XYZ file of C-alpha atoms in Angstrom:
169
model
C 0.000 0.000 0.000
C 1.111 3.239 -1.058
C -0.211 6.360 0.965
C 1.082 10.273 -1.084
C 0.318 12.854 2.270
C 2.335 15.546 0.394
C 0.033 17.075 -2.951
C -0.501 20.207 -4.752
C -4.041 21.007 -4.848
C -4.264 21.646 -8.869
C -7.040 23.059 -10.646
C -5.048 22.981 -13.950
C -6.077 19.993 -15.869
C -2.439 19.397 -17.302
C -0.759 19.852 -13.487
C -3.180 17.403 -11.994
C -2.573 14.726 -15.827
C 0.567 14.989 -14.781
C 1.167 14.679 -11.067
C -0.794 11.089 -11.458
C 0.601 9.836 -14.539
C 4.345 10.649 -13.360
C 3.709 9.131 -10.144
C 1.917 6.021 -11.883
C 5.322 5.496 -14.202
C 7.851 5.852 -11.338
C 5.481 3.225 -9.690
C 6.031 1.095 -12.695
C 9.635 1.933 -13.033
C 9.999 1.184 -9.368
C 8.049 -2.099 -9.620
C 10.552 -3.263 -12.495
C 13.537 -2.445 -10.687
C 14.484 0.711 -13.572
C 15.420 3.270 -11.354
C 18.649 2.098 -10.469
C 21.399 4.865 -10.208
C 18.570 7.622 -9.563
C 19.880 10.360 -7.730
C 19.165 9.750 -3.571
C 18.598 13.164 -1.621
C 21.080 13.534 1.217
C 18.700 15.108 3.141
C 14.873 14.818 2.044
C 13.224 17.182 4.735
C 15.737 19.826 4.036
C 15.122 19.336 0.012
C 11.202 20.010 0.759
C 12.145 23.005 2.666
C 14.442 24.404 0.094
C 12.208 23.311 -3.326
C 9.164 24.324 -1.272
C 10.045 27.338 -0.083
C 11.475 29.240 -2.794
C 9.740 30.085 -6.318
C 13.294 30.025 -8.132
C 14.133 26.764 -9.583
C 18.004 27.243 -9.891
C 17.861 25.704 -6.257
C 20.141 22.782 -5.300
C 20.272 20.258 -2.719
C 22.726 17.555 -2.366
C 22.128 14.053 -3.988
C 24.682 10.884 -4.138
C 25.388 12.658 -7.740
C 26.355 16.239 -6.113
C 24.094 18.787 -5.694
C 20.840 19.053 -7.711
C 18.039 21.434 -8.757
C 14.711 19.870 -8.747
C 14.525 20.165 -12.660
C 17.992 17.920 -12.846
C 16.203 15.159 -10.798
C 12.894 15.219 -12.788
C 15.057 14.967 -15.806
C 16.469 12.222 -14.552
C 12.899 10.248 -13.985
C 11.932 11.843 -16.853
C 14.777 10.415 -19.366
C 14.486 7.101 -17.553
C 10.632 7.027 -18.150
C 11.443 7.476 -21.695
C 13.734 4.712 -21.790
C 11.452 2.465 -19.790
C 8.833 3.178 -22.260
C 10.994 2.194 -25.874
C 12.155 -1.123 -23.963
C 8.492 -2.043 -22.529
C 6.533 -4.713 -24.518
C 3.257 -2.776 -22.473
C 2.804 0.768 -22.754
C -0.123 1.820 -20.540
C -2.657 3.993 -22.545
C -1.158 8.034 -23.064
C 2.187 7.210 -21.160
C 4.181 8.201 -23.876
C 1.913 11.567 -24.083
C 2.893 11.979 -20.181
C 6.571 11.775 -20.982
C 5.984 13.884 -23.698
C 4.279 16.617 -21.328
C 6.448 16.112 -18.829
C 9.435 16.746 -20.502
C 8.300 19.593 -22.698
C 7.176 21.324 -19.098
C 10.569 20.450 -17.903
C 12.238 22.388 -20.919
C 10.055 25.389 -20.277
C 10.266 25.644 -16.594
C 13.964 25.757 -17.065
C 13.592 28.349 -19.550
C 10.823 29.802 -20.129
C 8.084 29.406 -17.260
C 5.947 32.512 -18.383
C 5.015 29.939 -21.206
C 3.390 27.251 -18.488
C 0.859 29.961 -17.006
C -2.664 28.323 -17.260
C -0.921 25.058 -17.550
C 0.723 24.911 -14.364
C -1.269 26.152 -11.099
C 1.693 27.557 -9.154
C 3.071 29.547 -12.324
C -0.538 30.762 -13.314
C -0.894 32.295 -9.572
C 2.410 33.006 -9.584
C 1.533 35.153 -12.815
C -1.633 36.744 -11.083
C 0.246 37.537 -8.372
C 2.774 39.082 -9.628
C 0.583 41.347 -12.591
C -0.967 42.467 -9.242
C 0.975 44.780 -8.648
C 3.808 45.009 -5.847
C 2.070 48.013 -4.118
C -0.690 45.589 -3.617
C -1.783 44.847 0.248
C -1.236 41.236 2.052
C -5.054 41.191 2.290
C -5.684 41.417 -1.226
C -2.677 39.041 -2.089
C -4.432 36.479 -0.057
C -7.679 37.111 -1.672
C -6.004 36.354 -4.699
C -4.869 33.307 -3.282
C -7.746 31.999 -2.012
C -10.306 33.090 -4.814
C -7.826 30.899 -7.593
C -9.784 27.622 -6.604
C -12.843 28.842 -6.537
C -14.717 26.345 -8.606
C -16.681 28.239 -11.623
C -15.954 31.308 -10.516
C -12.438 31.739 -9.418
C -9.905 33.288 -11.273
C -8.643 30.274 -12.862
C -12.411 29.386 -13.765
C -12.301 33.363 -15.835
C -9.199 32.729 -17.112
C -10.310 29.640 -18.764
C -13.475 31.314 -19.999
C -11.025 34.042 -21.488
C -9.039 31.043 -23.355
C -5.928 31.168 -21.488
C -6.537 27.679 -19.878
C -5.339 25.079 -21.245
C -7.787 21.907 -21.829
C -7.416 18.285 -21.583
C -11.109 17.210 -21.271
């Protein structure tokens, strides 16, 4: 039995695709002993705190293979999903289209995250956030915040009325 306590609540359709289908091909990959060599962090607690904490990705925390940002180690799953795939005789339904995702989000979050707003919930709010304004108060920061989610009418909800969404059902 496998029990995930640690989630992003994700309202973007292609955020929430892909936190399940990654996790369901490590899974596999775990299950058929292909993750051999992956990178082991020194110190998991203090890699939450630092990836968590902090919306720069240029990050690194130490791993067996010297320090790593959090986009080095999902390249690593990432390329090894890819391999696992081409050697499979199985491929589970879209699991190439998740490696496909998952590396093209990979590429852009290393260069160009503006790209994954309305893709990816933490860059979208990030984006709101940040067109706020910085002279904006913590109150209406928060508001922001909280009124994201808001099913239907939230500003994710507008945003995808507007077309700046992007759709997977």
């Amino acid at each position: 039995r496998l029990q995930i306590a640690l989630s992003d609540s994700n309202a973007c359709e292609e955020a929430e695709y892909l936190k399940i289908g990654t996790a369901m091909l490590v899974l596999d990959m775990a299950e058929a002993g292909a993750l051999r060599g992956a990178p082991v962090l020194a110190d998991p607690l203090e890699a939450l705190r630092v990836f968590g904490g902090v919306p720069h990705l240029d990050q690194k925390v130490d791993t067996h293979h010297g320090p790593m940002t959090a986009i080095e180690i999902q390249q690593f799953y990432c390329e090894r999903a890819r391999g696992f795939l081409q050697q499979a005789t199985a491929v589970p339904i879209g699991a190439q289209d998740v490696v496909n995702r998952w590396s093209d989000v990979l590429d852009l979050l290393a260069d160009e995250p503006e790209k994954l707003v309305g893709r990816l919930d933490w860059v979208t709010k990030r984006y709101l956030l940040e067109t706020a304004g910085a002279d904006i108060g913590e109150a209406a920061r928060k508001k922001i915040d909280l009124r994201y989610h808001e099913l239907g009418s939230g500003y994710l909800a507008q945003m995808a009325d507007d077309g700046f969404v992007e759709r997977l059902t």
